[in-house]
Amino acid sequence: MVSAFVGGSVHDWYRTSIIQHAVSADPLGPYVIAGTALNGTGNRADFDATGVHNPQVVKLHREPVYLLFYIGLNCLALPGKDCERFQSIGVASASSPAGPWQRLGSAIIAPRATDSKECVMRGRLQWCVVANPSAVVHDDDSVTLFYRGVLDNAILQKFAASWKGPYVRSQGSVINTLAWQVED
């Protein structure tokens, strides 16, 4: 899976990003785009209405199910840069990496802030932006999800007994807090 910008560029990725399915006969490539795996829903009520980005695919051990973790954005409800400031993490499932992918429906991890002013004032764990999901599926199909909190410069983790959630922070959930802001 790879992110692509439709009708935009890296500078407005949060409004134009989709997730495409790429295939190759060789793990080293070259890769060819086989189609769109996931795009924004277009529904103003959805956390991923306008953009999906930063995909990671993992497979469950006990079920023939693939999971696609991603960032979702809603520029219909939050225009301009506010859209970028309120990223959420979602998951979709499929029986094959080729899809079709079915969204869980709601974000599995969402920011706590409700407006940009609150976001800037708080600047602490998971308050504004949650991003860059990286999932580990355990033998019993439980999931540990690592992700990034932007304003606090932290790498965080949550655990879920099922990929559908709920994802819960536990003691020691802050893996690292860095002295500077990092990106990807």
Coordinates of C-alpha atoms in Angstrom, one line a residue:
M1 CA 0.0 0.0 0.0
V2 CA 1.2 3.5 -0.8
S3 CA -0.2 7.0 -0.3
A4 CA -0.8 9.2 -3.4
F5 CA -1.9 12.8 -3.8
V6 CA -4.9 13.2 -6.2
G7 CA -5.2 16.6 -7.7
G8 CA -2.7 18.0 -5.1
S9 CA 0.8 17.8 -3.8
V10 CA 2.8 17.0 -0.7
H11 CA 1.9 20.5 0.5
D12 CA -1.8 19.8 0.8
W13 CA -1.6 16.0 1.4
Y14 CA -4.2 16.2 4.1
R15 CA -6.9 17.2 1.6
T16 CA -5.9 15.0 -1.4
S17 CA -4.3 11.8 -0.1
I18 CA -5.6 8.3 -1.0
I19 CA -4.2 4.8 -0.4
Q20 CA -3.4 2.8 -3.5
H21 CA -2.6 -0.9 -3.9
A22 CA 0.8 -1.5 -5.5
V23 CA 1.9 -5.0 -6.8
S24 CA 5.2 -6.5 -8.0
A25 CA 6.5 -9.9 -8.9
D26 CA 9.7 -9.1 -7.0
P27 CA 9.8 -7.6 -3.5
L28 CA 12.5 -5.1 -4.8
G29 CA 10.2 -3.9 -7.5
P30 CA 9.4 -2.4 -9.8
Y31 CA 5.8 -1.8 -8.5
V32 CA 2.7 -1.1 -10.5
I33 CA -0.4 0.6 -9.1
A34 CA -3.2 -2.0 -9.2
G35 CA -6.0 0.4 -8.0
T36 CA -7.3 2.4 -5.1
A37 CA -7.5 0.6 -1.8
L38 CA -9.1 3.4 0.2
N39 CA -10.0 7.0 -0.3
G40 CA -12.0 9.6 1.7
T41 CA -15.7 8.7 2.2
G42 CA -17.0 12.1 1.1
N43 CA -19.3 12.1 4.1
R44 CA -19.0 15.2 6.3
A45 CA -19.8 13.1 9.5
D46 CA -16.9 10.7 9.0
F47 CA -13.4 11.1 10.5
D48 CA -11.9 10.1 7.2
A49 CA -14.2 12.1 4.9
T50 CA -11.5 13.8 2.7
G51 CA -8.2 12.1 3.2
V52 CA -6.6 8.8 4.1
H53 CA -2.8 8.5 4.5
N54 CA 0.1 6.6 6.0
P55 CA -1.0 3.0 5.4
Q56 CA 0.2 -0.1 7.2
V57 CA -1.1 -3.6 6.4
V58 CA -0.9 -6.6 8.8
K59 CA -2.5 -10.0 8.8
L60 CA -4.3 -11.7 11.7
H61 CA -3.0 -15.1 12.8
R62 CA -6.3 -16.9 13.6
E63 CA -8.5 -15.5 10.9
P64 CA -7.9 -15.0 7.1
V65 CA -8.1 -11.2 7.6
Y66 CA -5.8 -8.4 6.6
L67 CA -5.9 -5.1 8.4
L68 CA -5.1 -1.7 6.9
F69 CA -4.3 0.9 9.6
Y70 CA -4.3 4.5 8.4
I71 CA -4.6 8.2 9.2
G72 CA -8.0 9.8 8.4
L73 CA -8.8 13.4 7.9
N74 CA -12.0 15.4 7.5
C75 CA -11.5 18.8 5.7
L76 CA -15.2 19.1 5.2
A77 CA -15.9 19.6 8.9
L78 CA -12.5 21.2 9.6
P79 CA -11.3 23.4 6.7
G80 CA -7.8 24.7 6.1
K81 CA -4.9 23.8 8.4
D82 CA -7.4 22.8 11.1
C83 CA -8.0 19.7 9.0
E84 CA -4.3 18.7 9.3
R85 CA -4.3 19.4 13.1
F86 CA -7.1 16.9 13.8
Q87 CA -5.9 13.6 12.4
S88 CA -7.4 10.3 13.6
I89 CA -6.4 6.7 13.2
G90 CA -8.7 4.2 11.5
V91 CA -8.6 0.6 10.4
A92 CA -10.2 -1.3 7.5
S93 CA -10.3 -5.1 6.9
A94 CA -10.2 -7.4 3.9
S95 CA -9.8 -11.1 3.1
S96 CA -7.0 -10.2 0.6
P97 CA -4.5 -7.4 0.2
A98 CA -6.2 -6.6 -3.1
G99 CA -9.4 -5.8 -1.2
P100 CA -12.2 -4.8 -1.1
W101 CA -11.5 -3.0 2.1
Q102 CA -14.2 -2.4 4.7
R103 CA -13.8 0.4 7.2
L104 CA -14.5 -0.3 10.8
G105 CA -16.7 2.8 10.7
S106 CA -15.3 5.1 13.4
A107 CA -11.8 6.1 14.4
I108 CA -10.0 3.7 16.7
I109 CA -7.9 6.6 18.1
A110 CA -9.0 10.2 17.9
P111 CA -7.5 13.4 19.2
R112 CA -9.1 14.8 22.4
A113 CA -9.2 18.5 21.5
T114 CA -12.3 19.9 19.9
D115 CA -10.9 23.1 18.3
S116 CA -7.7 24.6 17.1
K117 CA -7.3 27.0 20.0
E118 CA -7.6 24.2 22.5
C119 CA -5.2 22.2 20.5
V120 CA -2.5 24.8 20.7
M121 CA -3.1 25.6 24.3
R122 CA -2.9 22.0 25.6
G123 CA 0.0 20.7 23.6
R124 CA 0.2 17.4 25.4
L125 CA -0.2 13.7 24.9
Q126 CA -2.6 12.8 22.1
W127 CA -4.4 16.1 22.5
C128 CA -4.4 17.3 18.9
V129 CA -2.8 15.0 16.4
V130 CA -2.5 11.2 16.5
A131 CA -0.6 9.9 13.5
N132 CA 1.6 7.2 11.9
P133 CA 0.0 4.0 13.2
S134 CA 2.1 0.9 13.4
A135 CA 0.4 -2.3 14.5
V136 CA 1.7 -5.5 15.9
V137 CA -0.7 -8.5 15.8
H138 CA 0.0 -11.0 18.5
D139 CA -0.6 -14.8 18.3
D140 CA -4.1 -14.5 19.8
D141 CA -5.0 -11.7 17.3
S142 CA -4.8 -9.0 20.0
V143 CA -3.1 -5.8 18.7
T144 CA -0.6 -3.4 20.1
L145 CA -0.8 -0.2 18.2
F146 CA 2.1 2.3 18.3
Y147 CA 1.5 5.8 17.1
R148 CA 2.8 9.3 17.3
G149 CA 1.5 12.3 19.3
V150 CA 2.7 15.4 17.4
L151 CA 2.7 18.4 19.8
D152 CA 4.1 16.3 22.6
N153 CA 6.7 14.7 20.4
A154 CA 5.9 11.3 21.9
I155 CA 5.7 7.7 20.7
L156 CA 2.7 6.1 22.3
Q157 CA 1.1 2.7 22.5
K158 CA -2.4 1.3 23.0
F159 CA -3.6 -2.3 23.3
A160 CA -6.8 -4.0 22.1
A161 CA -7.9 -7.6 22.7
S162 CA -9.5 -7.5 19.2
W163 CA -8.5 -5.4 16.2
K164 CA -12.0 -3.8 16.4
G165 CA -11.1 -2.2 19.8
P166 CA -11.4 -0.7 22.1
Y167 CA -7.8 0.5 22.2
V168 CA -6.7 1.3 25.7
R169 CA -3.7 3.0 27.1
S170 CA -1.9 1.2 29.8
Q171 CA 0.7 2.2 32.3
G172 CA 4.0 2.8 30.5
S173 CA 2.1 3.7 27.3
V174 CA 4.6 6.5 26.5
I175 CA 7.5 4.8 24.8
N176 CA 9.6 7.9 24.3
T177 CA 9.3 11.6 24.5
L178 CA 11.7 13.4 22.2
A179 CA 13.3 16.8 22.8
W180 CA 12.2 18.0 19.4
Q181 CA 9.4 17.6 17.0
V182 CA 9.8 14.7 14.6
E183 CA 8.0 13.7 11.4
D184 CA 7.6 10.2 10.1

